[in-house]
MMTF fields as JSON, N, C-alpha, C and O atoms, coordinates in Angstrom:
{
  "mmtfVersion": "1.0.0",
  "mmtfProducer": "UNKNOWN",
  "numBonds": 371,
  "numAtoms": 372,
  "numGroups": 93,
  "numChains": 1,
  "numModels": 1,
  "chainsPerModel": [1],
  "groupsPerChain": [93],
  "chainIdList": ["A"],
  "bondAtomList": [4, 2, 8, 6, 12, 10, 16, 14, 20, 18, 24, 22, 28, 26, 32, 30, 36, 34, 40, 38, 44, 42, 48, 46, 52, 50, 56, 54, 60, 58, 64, 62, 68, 66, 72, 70, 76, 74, 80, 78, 84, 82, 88, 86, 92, 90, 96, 94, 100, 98, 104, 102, 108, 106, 112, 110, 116, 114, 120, 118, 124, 122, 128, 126, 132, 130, 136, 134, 140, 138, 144, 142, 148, 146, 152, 150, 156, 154, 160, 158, 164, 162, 168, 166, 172, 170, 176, 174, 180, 178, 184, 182, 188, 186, 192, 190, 196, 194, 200, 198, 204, 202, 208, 206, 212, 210, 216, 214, 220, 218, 224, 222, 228, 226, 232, 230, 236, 234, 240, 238, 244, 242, 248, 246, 252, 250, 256, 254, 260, 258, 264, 262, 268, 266, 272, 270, 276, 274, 280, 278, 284, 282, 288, 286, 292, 290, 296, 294, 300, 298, 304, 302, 308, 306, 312, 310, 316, 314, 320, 318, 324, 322, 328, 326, 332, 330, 336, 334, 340, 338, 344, 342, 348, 346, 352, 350, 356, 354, 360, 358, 364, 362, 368, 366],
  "bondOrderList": [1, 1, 1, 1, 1, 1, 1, 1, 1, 1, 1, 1, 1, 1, 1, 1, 1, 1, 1, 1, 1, 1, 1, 1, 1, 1, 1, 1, 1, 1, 1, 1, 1, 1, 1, 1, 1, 1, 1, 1, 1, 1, 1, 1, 1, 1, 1, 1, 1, 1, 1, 1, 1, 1, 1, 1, 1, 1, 1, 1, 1, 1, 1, 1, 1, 1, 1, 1, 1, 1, 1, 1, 1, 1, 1, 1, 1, 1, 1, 1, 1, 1, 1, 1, 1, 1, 1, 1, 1, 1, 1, 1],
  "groupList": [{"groupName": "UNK", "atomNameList": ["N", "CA", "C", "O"], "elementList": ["N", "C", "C", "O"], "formalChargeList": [0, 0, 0, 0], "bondAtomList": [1, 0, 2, 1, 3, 2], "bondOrderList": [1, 1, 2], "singleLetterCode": "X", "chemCompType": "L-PEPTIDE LINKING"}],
  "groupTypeList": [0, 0, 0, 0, 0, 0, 0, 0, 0, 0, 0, 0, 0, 0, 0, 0, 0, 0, 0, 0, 0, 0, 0, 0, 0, 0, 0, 0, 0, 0, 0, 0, 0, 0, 0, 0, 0, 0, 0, 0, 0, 0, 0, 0, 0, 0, 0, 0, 0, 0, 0, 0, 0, 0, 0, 0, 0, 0, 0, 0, 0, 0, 0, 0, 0, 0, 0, 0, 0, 0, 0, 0, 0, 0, 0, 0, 0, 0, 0, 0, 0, 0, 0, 0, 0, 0, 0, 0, 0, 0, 0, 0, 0],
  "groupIdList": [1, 2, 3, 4, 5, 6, 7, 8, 9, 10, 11, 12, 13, 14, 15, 16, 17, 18, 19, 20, 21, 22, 23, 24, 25, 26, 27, 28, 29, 30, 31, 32, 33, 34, 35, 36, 37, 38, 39, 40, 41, 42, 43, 44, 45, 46, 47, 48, 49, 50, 51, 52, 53, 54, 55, 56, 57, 58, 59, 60, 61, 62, 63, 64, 65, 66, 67, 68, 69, 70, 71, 72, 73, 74, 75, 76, 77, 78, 79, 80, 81, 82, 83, 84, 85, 86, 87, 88, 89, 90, 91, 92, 93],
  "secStructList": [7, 7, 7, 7, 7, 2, 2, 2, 2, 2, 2, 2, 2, 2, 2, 2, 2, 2, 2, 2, 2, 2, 2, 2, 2, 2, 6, 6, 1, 1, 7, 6, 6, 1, 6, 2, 2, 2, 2, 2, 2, 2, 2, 2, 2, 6, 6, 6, 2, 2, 2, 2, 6, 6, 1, 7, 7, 1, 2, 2, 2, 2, 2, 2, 2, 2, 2, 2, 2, 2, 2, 2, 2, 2, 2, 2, 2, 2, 2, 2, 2, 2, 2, 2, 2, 2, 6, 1, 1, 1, 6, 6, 7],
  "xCoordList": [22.069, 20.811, 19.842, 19.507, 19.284, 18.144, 17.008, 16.869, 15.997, 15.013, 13.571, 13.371, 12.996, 11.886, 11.363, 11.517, 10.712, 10.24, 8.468, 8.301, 7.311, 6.211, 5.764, 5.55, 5.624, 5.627, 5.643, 4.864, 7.172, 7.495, 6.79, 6.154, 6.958, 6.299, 5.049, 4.693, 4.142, 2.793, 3.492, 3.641, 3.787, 4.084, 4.27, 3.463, 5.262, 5.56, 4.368, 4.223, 3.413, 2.219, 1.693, 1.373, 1.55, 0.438, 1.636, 1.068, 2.317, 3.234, 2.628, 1.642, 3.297, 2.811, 1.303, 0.771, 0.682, -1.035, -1.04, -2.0, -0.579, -0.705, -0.158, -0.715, 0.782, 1.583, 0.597, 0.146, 0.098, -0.992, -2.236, -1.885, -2.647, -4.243, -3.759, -4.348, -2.866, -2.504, -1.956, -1.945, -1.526, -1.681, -2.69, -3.053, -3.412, -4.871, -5.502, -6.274, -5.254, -5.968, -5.438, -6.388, -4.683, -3.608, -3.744, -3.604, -4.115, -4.214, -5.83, -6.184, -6.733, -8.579, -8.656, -9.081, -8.08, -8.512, -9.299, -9.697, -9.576, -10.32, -11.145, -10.53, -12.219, -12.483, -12.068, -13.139, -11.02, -10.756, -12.138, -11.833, -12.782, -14.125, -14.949, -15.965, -14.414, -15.43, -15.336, -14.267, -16.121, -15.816, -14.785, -14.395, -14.536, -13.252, -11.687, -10.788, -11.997, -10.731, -10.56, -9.426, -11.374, -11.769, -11.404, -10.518, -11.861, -11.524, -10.18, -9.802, -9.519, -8.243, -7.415, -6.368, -7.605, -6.743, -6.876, -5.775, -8.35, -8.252, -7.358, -6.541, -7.616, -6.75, -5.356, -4.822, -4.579, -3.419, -2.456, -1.382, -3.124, -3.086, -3.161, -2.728, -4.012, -3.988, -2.795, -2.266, -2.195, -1.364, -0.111, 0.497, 0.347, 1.578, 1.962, 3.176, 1.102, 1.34, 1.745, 2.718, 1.251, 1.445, 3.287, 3.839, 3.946, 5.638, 5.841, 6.5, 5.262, 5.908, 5.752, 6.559, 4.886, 5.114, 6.799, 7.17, 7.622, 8.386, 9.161, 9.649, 9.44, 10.328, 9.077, 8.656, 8.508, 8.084, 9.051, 10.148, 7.602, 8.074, 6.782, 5.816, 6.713, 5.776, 4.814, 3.65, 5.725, 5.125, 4.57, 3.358, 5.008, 4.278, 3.203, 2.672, 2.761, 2.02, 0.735, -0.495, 1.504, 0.167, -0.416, -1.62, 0.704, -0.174, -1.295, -2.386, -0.497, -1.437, -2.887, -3.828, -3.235, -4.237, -5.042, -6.238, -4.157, -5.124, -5.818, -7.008, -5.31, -4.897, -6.283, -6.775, -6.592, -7.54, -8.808, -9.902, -8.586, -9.689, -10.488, -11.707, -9.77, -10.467, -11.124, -12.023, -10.563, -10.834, -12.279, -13.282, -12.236, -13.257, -14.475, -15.521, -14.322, -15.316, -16.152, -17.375, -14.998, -15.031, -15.899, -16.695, -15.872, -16.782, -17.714, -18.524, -18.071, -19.123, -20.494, -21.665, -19.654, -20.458, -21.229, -22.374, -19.964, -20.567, -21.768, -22.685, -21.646, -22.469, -23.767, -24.56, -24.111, -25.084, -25.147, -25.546, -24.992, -25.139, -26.157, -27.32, -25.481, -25.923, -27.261, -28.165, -27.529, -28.952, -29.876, -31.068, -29.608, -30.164, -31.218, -32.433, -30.146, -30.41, -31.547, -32.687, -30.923, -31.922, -33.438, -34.345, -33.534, -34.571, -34.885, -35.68, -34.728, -35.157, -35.677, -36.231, -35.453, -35.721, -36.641, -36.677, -37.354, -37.819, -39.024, -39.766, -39.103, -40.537, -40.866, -41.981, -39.79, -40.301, -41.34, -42.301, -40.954, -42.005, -43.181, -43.883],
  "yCoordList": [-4.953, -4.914, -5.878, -5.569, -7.123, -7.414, -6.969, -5.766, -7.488, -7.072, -7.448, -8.543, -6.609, -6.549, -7.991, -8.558, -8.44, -10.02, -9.061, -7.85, -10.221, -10.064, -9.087, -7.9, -9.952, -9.027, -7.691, -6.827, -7.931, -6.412, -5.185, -4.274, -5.276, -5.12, -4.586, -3.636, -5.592, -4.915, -4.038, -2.977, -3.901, -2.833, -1.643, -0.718, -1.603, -0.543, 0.261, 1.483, -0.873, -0.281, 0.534, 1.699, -0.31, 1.001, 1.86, 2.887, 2.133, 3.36, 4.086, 4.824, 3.788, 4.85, 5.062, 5.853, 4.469, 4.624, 5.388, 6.127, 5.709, 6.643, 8.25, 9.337, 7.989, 9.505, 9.898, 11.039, 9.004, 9.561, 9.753, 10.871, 9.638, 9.752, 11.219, 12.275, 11.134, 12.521, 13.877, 14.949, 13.552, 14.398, 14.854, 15.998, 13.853, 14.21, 14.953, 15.883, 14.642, 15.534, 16.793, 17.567, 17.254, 18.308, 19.007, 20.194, 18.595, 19.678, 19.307, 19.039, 19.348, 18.642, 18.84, 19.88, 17.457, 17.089, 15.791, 14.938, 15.564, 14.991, 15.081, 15.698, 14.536, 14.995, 14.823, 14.484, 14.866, 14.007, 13.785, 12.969, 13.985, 13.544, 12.574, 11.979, 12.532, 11.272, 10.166, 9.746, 9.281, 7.902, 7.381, 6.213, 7.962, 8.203, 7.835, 7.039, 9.027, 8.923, 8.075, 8.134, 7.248, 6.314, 5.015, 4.309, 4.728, 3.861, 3.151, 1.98, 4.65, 4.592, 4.47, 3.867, 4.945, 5.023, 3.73, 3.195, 2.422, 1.373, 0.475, -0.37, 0.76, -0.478, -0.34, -1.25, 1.117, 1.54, 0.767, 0.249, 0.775, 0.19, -1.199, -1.694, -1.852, -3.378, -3.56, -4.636, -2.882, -3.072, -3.529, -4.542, -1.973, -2.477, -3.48, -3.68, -4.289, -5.268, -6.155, -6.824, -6.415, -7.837, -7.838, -8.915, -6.76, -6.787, -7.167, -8.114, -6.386, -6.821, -8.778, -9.445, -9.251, -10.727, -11.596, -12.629, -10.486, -11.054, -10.396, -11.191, -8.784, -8.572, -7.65, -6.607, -8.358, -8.383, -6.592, -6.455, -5.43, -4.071, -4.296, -4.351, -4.467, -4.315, -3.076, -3.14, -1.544, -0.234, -0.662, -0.861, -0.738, -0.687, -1.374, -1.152, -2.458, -3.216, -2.43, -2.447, -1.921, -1.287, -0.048, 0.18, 0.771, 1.778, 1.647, 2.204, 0.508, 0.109, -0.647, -0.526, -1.307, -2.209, -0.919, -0.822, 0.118, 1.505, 1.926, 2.059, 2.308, 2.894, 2.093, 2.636, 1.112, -0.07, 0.17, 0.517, -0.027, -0.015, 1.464, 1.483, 2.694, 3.649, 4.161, 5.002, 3.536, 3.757, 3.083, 3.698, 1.556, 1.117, 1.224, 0.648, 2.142, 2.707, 3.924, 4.068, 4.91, 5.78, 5.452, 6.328, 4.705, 4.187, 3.839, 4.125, 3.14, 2.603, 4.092, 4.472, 4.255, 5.818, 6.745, 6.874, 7.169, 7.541, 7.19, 7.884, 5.955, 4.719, 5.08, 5.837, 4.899, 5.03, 6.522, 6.622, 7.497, 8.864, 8.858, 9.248, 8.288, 8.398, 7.712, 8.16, 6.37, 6.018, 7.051, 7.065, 7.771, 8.346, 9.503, 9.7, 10.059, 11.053, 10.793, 11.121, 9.804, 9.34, 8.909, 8.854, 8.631, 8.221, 8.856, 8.266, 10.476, 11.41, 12.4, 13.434, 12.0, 12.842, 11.861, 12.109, 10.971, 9.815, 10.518, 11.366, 10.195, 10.144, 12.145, 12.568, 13.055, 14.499, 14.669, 15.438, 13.858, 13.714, 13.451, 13.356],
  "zCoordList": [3.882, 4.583, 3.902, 2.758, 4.484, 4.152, 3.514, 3.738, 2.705, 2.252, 3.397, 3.922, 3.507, 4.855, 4.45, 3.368, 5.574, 5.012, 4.963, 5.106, 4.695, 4.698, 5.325, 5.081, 6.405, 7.854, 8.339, 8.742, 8.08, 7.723, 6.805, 7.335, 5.619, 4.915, 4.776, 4.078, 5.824, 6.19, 7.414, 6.808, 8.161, 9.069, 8.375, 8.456, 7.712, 6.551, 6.106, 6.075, 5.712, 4.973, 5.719, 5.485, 7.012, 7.952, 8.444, 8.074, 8.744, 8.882, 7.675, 7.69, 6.755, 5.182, 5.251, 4.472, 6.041, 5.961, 7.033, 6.811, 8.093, 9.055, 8.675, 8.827, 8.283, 7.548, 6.56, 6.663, 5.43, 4.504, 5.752, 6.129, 6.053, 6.743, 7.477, 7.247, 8.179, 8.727, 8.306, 8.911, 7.159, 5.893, 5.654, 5.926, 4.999, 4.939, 5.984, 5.752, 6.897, 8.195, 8.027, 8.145, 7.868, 8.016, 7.261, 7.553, 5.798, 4.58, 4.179, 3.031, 5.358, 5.064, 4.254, 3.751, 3.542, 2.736, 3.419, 2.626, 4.985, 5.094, 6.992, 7.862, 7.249, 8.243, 9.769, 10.273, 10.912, 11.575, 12.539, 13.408, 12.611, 12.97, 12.161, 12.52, 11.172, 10.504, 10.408, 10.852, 9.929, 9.903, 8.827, 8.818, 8.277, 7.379, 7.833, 7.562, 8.761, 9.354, 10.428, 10.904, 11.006, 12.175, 11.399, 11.881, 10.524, 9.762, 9.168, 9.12, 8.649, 8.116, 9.205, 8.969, 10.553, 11.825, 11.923, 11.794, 12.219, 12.532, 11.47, 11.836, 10.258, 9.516, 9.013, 8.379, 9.366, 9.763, 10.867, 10.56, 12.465, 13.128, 13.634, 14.675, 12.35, 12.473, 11.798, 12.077, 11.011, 10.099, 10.377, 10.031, 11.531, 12.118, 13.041, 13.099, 13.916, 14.959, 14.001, 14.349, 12.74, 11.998, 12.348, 12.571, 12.353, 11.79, 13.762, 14.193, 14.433, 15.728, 15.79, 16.437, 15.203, 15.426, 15.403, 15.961, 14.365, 14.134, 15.243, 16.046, 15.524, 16.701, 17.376, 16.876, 18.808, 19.599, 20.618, 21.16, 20.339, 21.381, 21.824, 21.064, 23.357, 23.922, 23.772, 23.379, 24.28, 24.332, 22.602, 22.518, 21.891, 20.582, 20.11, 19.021, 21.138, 20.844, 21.895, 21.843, 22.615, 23.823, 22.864, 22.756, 22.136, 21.32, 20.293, 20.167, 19.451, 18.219, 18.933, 18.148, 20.079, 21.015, 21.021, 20.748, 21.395, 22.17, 21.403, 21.691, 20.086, 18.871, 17.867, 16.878, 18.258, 17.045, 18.049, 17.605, 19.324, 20.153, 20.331, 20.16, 20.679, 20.067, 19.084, 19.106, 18.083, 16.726, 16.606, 16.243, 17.008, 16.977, 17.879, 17.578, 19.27, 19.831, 19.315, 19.323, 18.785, 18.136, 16.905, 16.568, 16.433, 15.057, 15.159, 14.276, 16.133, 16.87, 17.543, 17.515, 17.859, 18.638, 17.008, 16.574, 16.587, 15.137, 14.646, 14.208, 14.779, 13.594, 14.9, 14.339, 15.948, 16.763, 17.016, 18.177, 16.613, 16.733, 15.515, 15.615, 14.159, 12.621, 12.672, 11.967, 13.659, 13.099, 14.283, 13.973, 15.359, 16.09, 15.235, 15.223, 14.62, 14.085, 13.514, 13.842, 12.095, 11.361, 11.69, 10.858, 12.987, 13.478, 14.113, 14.843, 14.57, 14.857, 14.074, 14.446, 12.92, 11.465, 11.004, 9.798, 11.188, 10.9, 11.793, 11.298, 12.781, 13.795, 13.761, 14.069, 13.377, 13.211, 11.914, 11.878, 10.971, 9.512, 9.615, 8.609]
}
């Protein structure tokens, strides 16, 4: 058997970065509502497309797209919930 090239390699990583993050979810030790875990989901997910460059799965490429783009709406919303607040706690003072 070959040794994974680069590529690979990073795929690997975010696999192992998805199993840890969901762990984490699993034994909260972290929040799946937070930006935490929004985070770790997005750069998990960038992770693995790098290995499809070399062998091209479509369905896999549609999950990880879905998978980065939620993440990053999802983060987004957060981040505009967080200054809401703040600025509702701001003009109550």
């Amino acid at each position: 058997m070959d040794s994974p090239s680069f590529m690979q390699a990073l795929g690997f990583l975010g696999v192992a970065g998805y199993i840890s993050c969901f762990a984490s979810l699993q034994f909260g030790l972290i929040d799946g509502n937070g930006r935490l875990f929004a985070m770790m989901s997005i750069i998990n997910a960038s992770l693995v497309p790098v290995s499809l460059m070399e062998h091209f799965n479509l369905p896999a490429a549609i999950i990880q797209i879905s998978w980065i783009t939620f993440g990053l709406v999802g983060l987004i919303l957060k981040t505009i919930r967080l200054h809401r607040g703040r600025d509702e706690r701001i003009r109550s003072n």
